[in-house]
């Protein structure tokens, strides 16, 4: 649990500042579950430069509650939470100073989004809150007011969590928590999981990630782990002390995220990934007569490769499907052998490769256009799919046929501006496996839309 906050102060000498406004959003990693926003009477004058910066003046605060009147609410909403702020050292110091004046020792773990952004977005022009969120296309209003800055920090923190593929944020928190034996908490953990699409993570008592997986129904999948038989399953059940999850909205994003994080984190009980997630491919081959033909074969080279499959049968099924649906020549593609099944044959060559009687060049052009639909080769596109919540969308970036990463957006200008889009995207390594995941998914299932970056 996180408490994302921002504090405005009177300014003045170190440790003599007073709080003028505070905003706290309690965030469970997925949604805000509680919030507290209030002006605060600091019982001291506000520095003129602060009035100009925030717009908060002494007259506005005369009837505002004093800190001791809101202190209990602050303790309650931050209980069992990690404080998250942009320059967290400042906000935490101010809070501890105010509580110390009341004779109360206020202690919480903290995370600083400045430090996280420097690690996860190192190439940003600036790591100040205003410039950083602007570069990410994050909308912000009421800058230098507590709630405006707290909401901007919350949206930034969501981006940082998404970019944290090594799970350093969560792992740090896991290791710092006191973990006991699990006992009846297995059922509680299952109940805390959503029946939604995403990736889930299982940790042991040392805070080490021992398993991660993806599912279209996280609750159902985690429950299966706890009721499954077998030595490996029982070992996972025994060692798991905590399960967390990340909703992705899109099944395709979940597949890509699982693939990337398995490669990076190598959990103890995750299935060892093969170097290749596929074994066969469909190739386009020019025959002796000059026709483009399709062949299914073991994946041994990339020249002429159209797309990849997990089996020879899968590749052959694909050839049959697109041949029939697009009225390509069944004989050329090895689906029939007898001459009389071909539209016309002379000297072993199909002279009329489809029913409209076009020549070889026309047939090849049409065949290549059909094949291009199923391959990412050379394409510059954005795949838009479901997001994690209403009004949000996921964006998967492909450049020159290679997977670049994914991110989330809720405003059209974030995807229409390539520079903002690239800043929102969490960079990932594109390779033959990610291409296989993408092409396989797009052959079988629908996404919301595909945007051509060249148009």
Coordinates of N, CA, C and O in Angstrom, one line a residue, residues 126-186:
X126 N 14.7 16.7 -17.8 CA 14.7 17.2 -16.4 C 13.9 16.2 -15.5 O 13.0 15.6 -16.0
X127 N 14.3 16.1 -14.2 CA 13.5 15.2 -13.3 C 12.7 16.0 -12.4 O 12.2 15.5 -11.4
X128 N 12.5 17.3 -12.7 CA 11.5 18.1 -11.9 C 10.1 17.6 -12.2 O 9.9 17.1 -13.3
X129 N 9.2 17.7 -11.3 CA 7.9 17.2 -11.5 C 7.2 17.8 -12.7 O 6.7 17.0 -13.5
X130 N 7.2 19.1 -12.8 CA 6.5 19.7 -13.9 C 7.0 19.3 -15.3 O 6.2 18.9 -16.2
X131 N 8.3 19.3 -15.5 CA 8.9 19.0 -16.8 C 8.8 17.5 -17.1 O 8.6 17.1 -18.2
X132 N 8.9 16.7 -16.0 CA 8.9 15.2 -16.2 C 7.5 14.8 -16.7 O 7.4 14.0 -17.6
X133 N 6.5 15.3 -16.0 CA 5.1 14.8 -16.3 C 4.7 15.4 -17.7 O 4.0 14.7 -18.5
X134 N 5.2 16.6 -18.0 CA 4.9 17.2 -19.3 C 5.5 16.3 -20.4 O 4.9 16.1 -21.5
X135 N 6.8 15.8 -20.2 CA 7.4 15.0 -21.2 C 6.7 13.7 -21.4 O 6.9 13.1 -22.5
X136 N 6.0 13.2 -20.4 CA 5.3 12.0 -20.5 C 3.8 12.1 -21.0 O 3.1 11.2 -21.1
X137 N 3.5 13.4 -21.2 CA 2.1 13.7 -21.7 C 1.1 13.5 -20.6 O -0.1 13.3 -20.9
X138 N 1.5 13.6 -19.3 CA 0.6 13.5 -18.2 C -0.1 14.8 -17.9 O 0.6 15.8 -17.7
X139 N -1.4 14.8 -18.0 CA -2.1 16.1 -17.7 C -1.9 16.5 -16.2 O -2.0 15.7 -15.3
X140 N -1.7 17.8 -16.0 CA -1.6 18.3 -14.7 C -2.3 19.7 -14.6 O -2.2 20.5 -15.4
X141 N -3.0 19.8 -13.5 CA -3.6 21.1 -13.2 C -3.3 21.5 -11.7 O -2.9 20.7 -10.9
X142 N -3.5 22.8 -11.4 CA -3.2 23.3 -10.1 C -1.8 23.0 -9.6 O -1.5 22.5 -8.5
X143 N -0.8 23.3 -10.5 CA 0.6 23.1 -10.2 C 0.9 24.0 -8.9 O 0.4 25.1 -8.8
X144 N 1.7 23.4 -8.1 CA 2.2 24.1 -6.8 C 1.0 24.2 -5.8 O 1.2 24.9 -4.8
X145 N -0.1 23.4 -6.0 CA -1.1 23.2 -5.0 C -1.0 21.7 -4.6 O -0.7 20.9 -5.5
X146 N -1.3 21.4 -3.4 CA -1.0 20.1 -2.9 C -1.7 19.0 -3.7 O -1.1 18.0 -4.1
X147 N -3.0 19.2 -4.0 CA -3.7 18.1 -4.7 C -3.3 18.0 -6.1 O -3.2 16.9 -6.7
X148 N -3.0 19.1 -6.8 CA -2.6 19.0 -8.2 C -1.3 18.3 -8.3 O -1.1 17.5 -9.2
X149 N -0.3 18.6 -7.4 CA 1.0 18.0 -7.5 C 0.9 16.5 -7.0 O 1.6 15.7 -7.5
X150 N 0.0 16.2 -6.0 CA -0.1 14.9 -5.6 C -0.7 14.0 -6.7 O -0.2 12.8 -6.9
X151 N -1.7 14.5 -7.4 CA -2.2 13.7 -8.5 C -1.2 13.5 -9.6 O -1.1 12.4 -10.2
X152 N -0.4 14.5 -9.9 CA 0.7 14.4 -10.9 C 1.7 13.4 -10.5 O 2.1 12.5 -11.3
X153 N 2.0 13.4 -9.2 CA 3.0 12.4 -8.6 C 2.4 11.0 -8.7 O 3.1 10.0 -9.0
X154 N 1.1 10.9 -8.4 CA 0.4 9.5 -8.5 C 0.5 9.0 -9.9 O 0.8 7.8 -10.2
X155 N 0.2 9.8 -10.9 CA 0.2 9.4 -12.3 C 1.6 9.0 -12.7 O 1.9 8.1 -13.5
X156 N 2.6 9.8 -12.3 CA 4.0 9.5 -12.6 C 4.4 8.2 -11.9 O 5.1 7.4 -12.6
X157 N 4.0 8.0 -10.7 CA 4.3 6.8 -10.0 C 3.8 5.5 -10.7 O 4.4 4.5 -10.8
X158 N 2.6 5.6 -11.3 CA 2.0 4.5 -12.1 C 2.9 4.2 -13.3 O 3.1 3.1 -13.6
X159 N 3.4 5.3 -13.9 CA 4.3 5.1 -15.1 C 5.6 4.4 -14.6 O 6.1 3.4 -15.2
X160 N 6.1 4.8 -13.5 CA 7.3 4.2 -12.9 C 7.2 2.8 -12.6 O 8.0 1.9 -12.8
X161 N 6.0 2.4 -12.0 CA 5.7 1.0 -11.6 C 5.7 0.2 -12.9 O 6.2 -0.9 -12.9
X162 N 5.1 0.7 -13.9 CA 5.0 0.0 -15.2 C 6.4 -0.2 -15.8 O 6.7 -1.2 -16.4
X163 N 7.3 0.8 -15.7 CA 8.6 0.8 -16.3 C 9.6 -0.1 -15.4 O 10.6 -0.5 -15.9
X164 N 9.2 -0.4 -14.2 CA 10.1 -1.1 -13.3 C 10.1 -2.6 -13.6 O 9.5 -3.4 -12.8
X165 N 10.6 -3.0 -14.7 CA 10.6 -4.4 -15.2 C 11.4 -5.3 -14.3 O 11.1 -6.5 -14.2
X166 N 12.4 -4.8 -13.6 CA 13.2 -5.6 -12.7 C 12.6 -5.8 -11.3 O 13.1 -6.4 -10.4
X167 N 11.4 -5.1 -11.1 CA 10.6 -5.1 -9.9 C 11.4 -4.6 -8.7 O 11.3 -5.1 -7.5
X168 N 12.3 -3.7 -8.9 CA 13.2 -3.2 -7.8 C 12.3 -2.4 -6.8 O 12.7 -2.5 -5.6
X169 N 11.3 -1.7 -7.2 CA 10.4 -1.0 -6.3 C 9.8 -2.0 -5.3 O 9.9 -1.9 -4.1
X170 N 9.1 -2.9 -5.9 CA 8.3 -3.9 -5.1 C 9.3 -4.8 -4.3 O 9.0 -5.1 -3.1
X171 N 10.4 -5.2 -4.9 CA 11.3 -6.1 -4.2 C 11.9 -5.4 -3.0 O 12.1 -6.0 -1.9
X172 N 12.2 -4.1 -3.1 CA 12.7 -3.3 -2.0 C 11.7 -3.3 -0.8 O 12.1 -3.5 0.4
X173 N 10.4 -3.1 -1.1 CA 9.4 -3.1 -0.1 C 9.2 -4.5 0.5 O 9.0 -4.7 1.7
X174 N 9.2 -5.5 -0.4 CA 9.0 -6.9 0.1 C 10.1 -7.3 1.1 O 9.8 -7.8 2.2
X175 N 11.3 -6.9 0.8 CA 12.5 -7.3 1.7 C 12.4 -6.5 3.0 O 12.9 -7.0 4.0
X176 N 11.8 -5.3 3.0 CA 11.8 -4.5 4.2 C 10.6 -4.9 5.1 O 10.5 -4.4 6.2
X177 N 9.7 -5.7 4.6 CA 8.5 -6.1 5.4 C 8.9 -7.3 6.3 O 9.6 -8.1 5.9
X178 N 8.3 -7.3 7.5 CA 8.4 -8.5 8.3 C 7.5 -9.6 7.8 O 6.3 -9.4 7.8
X179 N 8.0 -10.7 7.4 CA 7.2 -11.8 6.9 C 7.1 -12.9 7.9 O 8.1 -13.4 8.4
X180 N 5.9 -13.4 8.2 CA 5.8 -14.6 9.1 C 5.3 -15.8 8.3 O 5.3 -15.8 7.1
X181 N 5.0 -16.8 9.0 CA 4.5 -18.0 8.3 C 3.1 -17.8 7.7 O 2.4 -17.0 8.3
X182 N 2.8 -18.5 6.6 CA 1.6 -18.1 5.9 C 0.3 -18.6 6.6 O -0.6 -17.8 6.8
X183 N 0.3 -19.9 6.9 CA -0.9 -20.5 7.5 C -2.2 -20.1 6.7 O -2.2 -20.3 5.5
X184 N -3.3 -19.7 7.3 CA -4.6 -19.4 6.6 C -4.5 -18.3 5.6 O -5.5 -18.0 4.9
X185 N -3.4 -17.6 5.5 CA -3.4 -16.4 4.6 C -3.5 -16.8 3.1 O -3.7 -15.9 2.3
X186 N -3.3 -18.0 2.8 CA -3.4 -18.4 1.4 C -4.8 -18.0 0.8 O -4.9 -17.4 -0.2

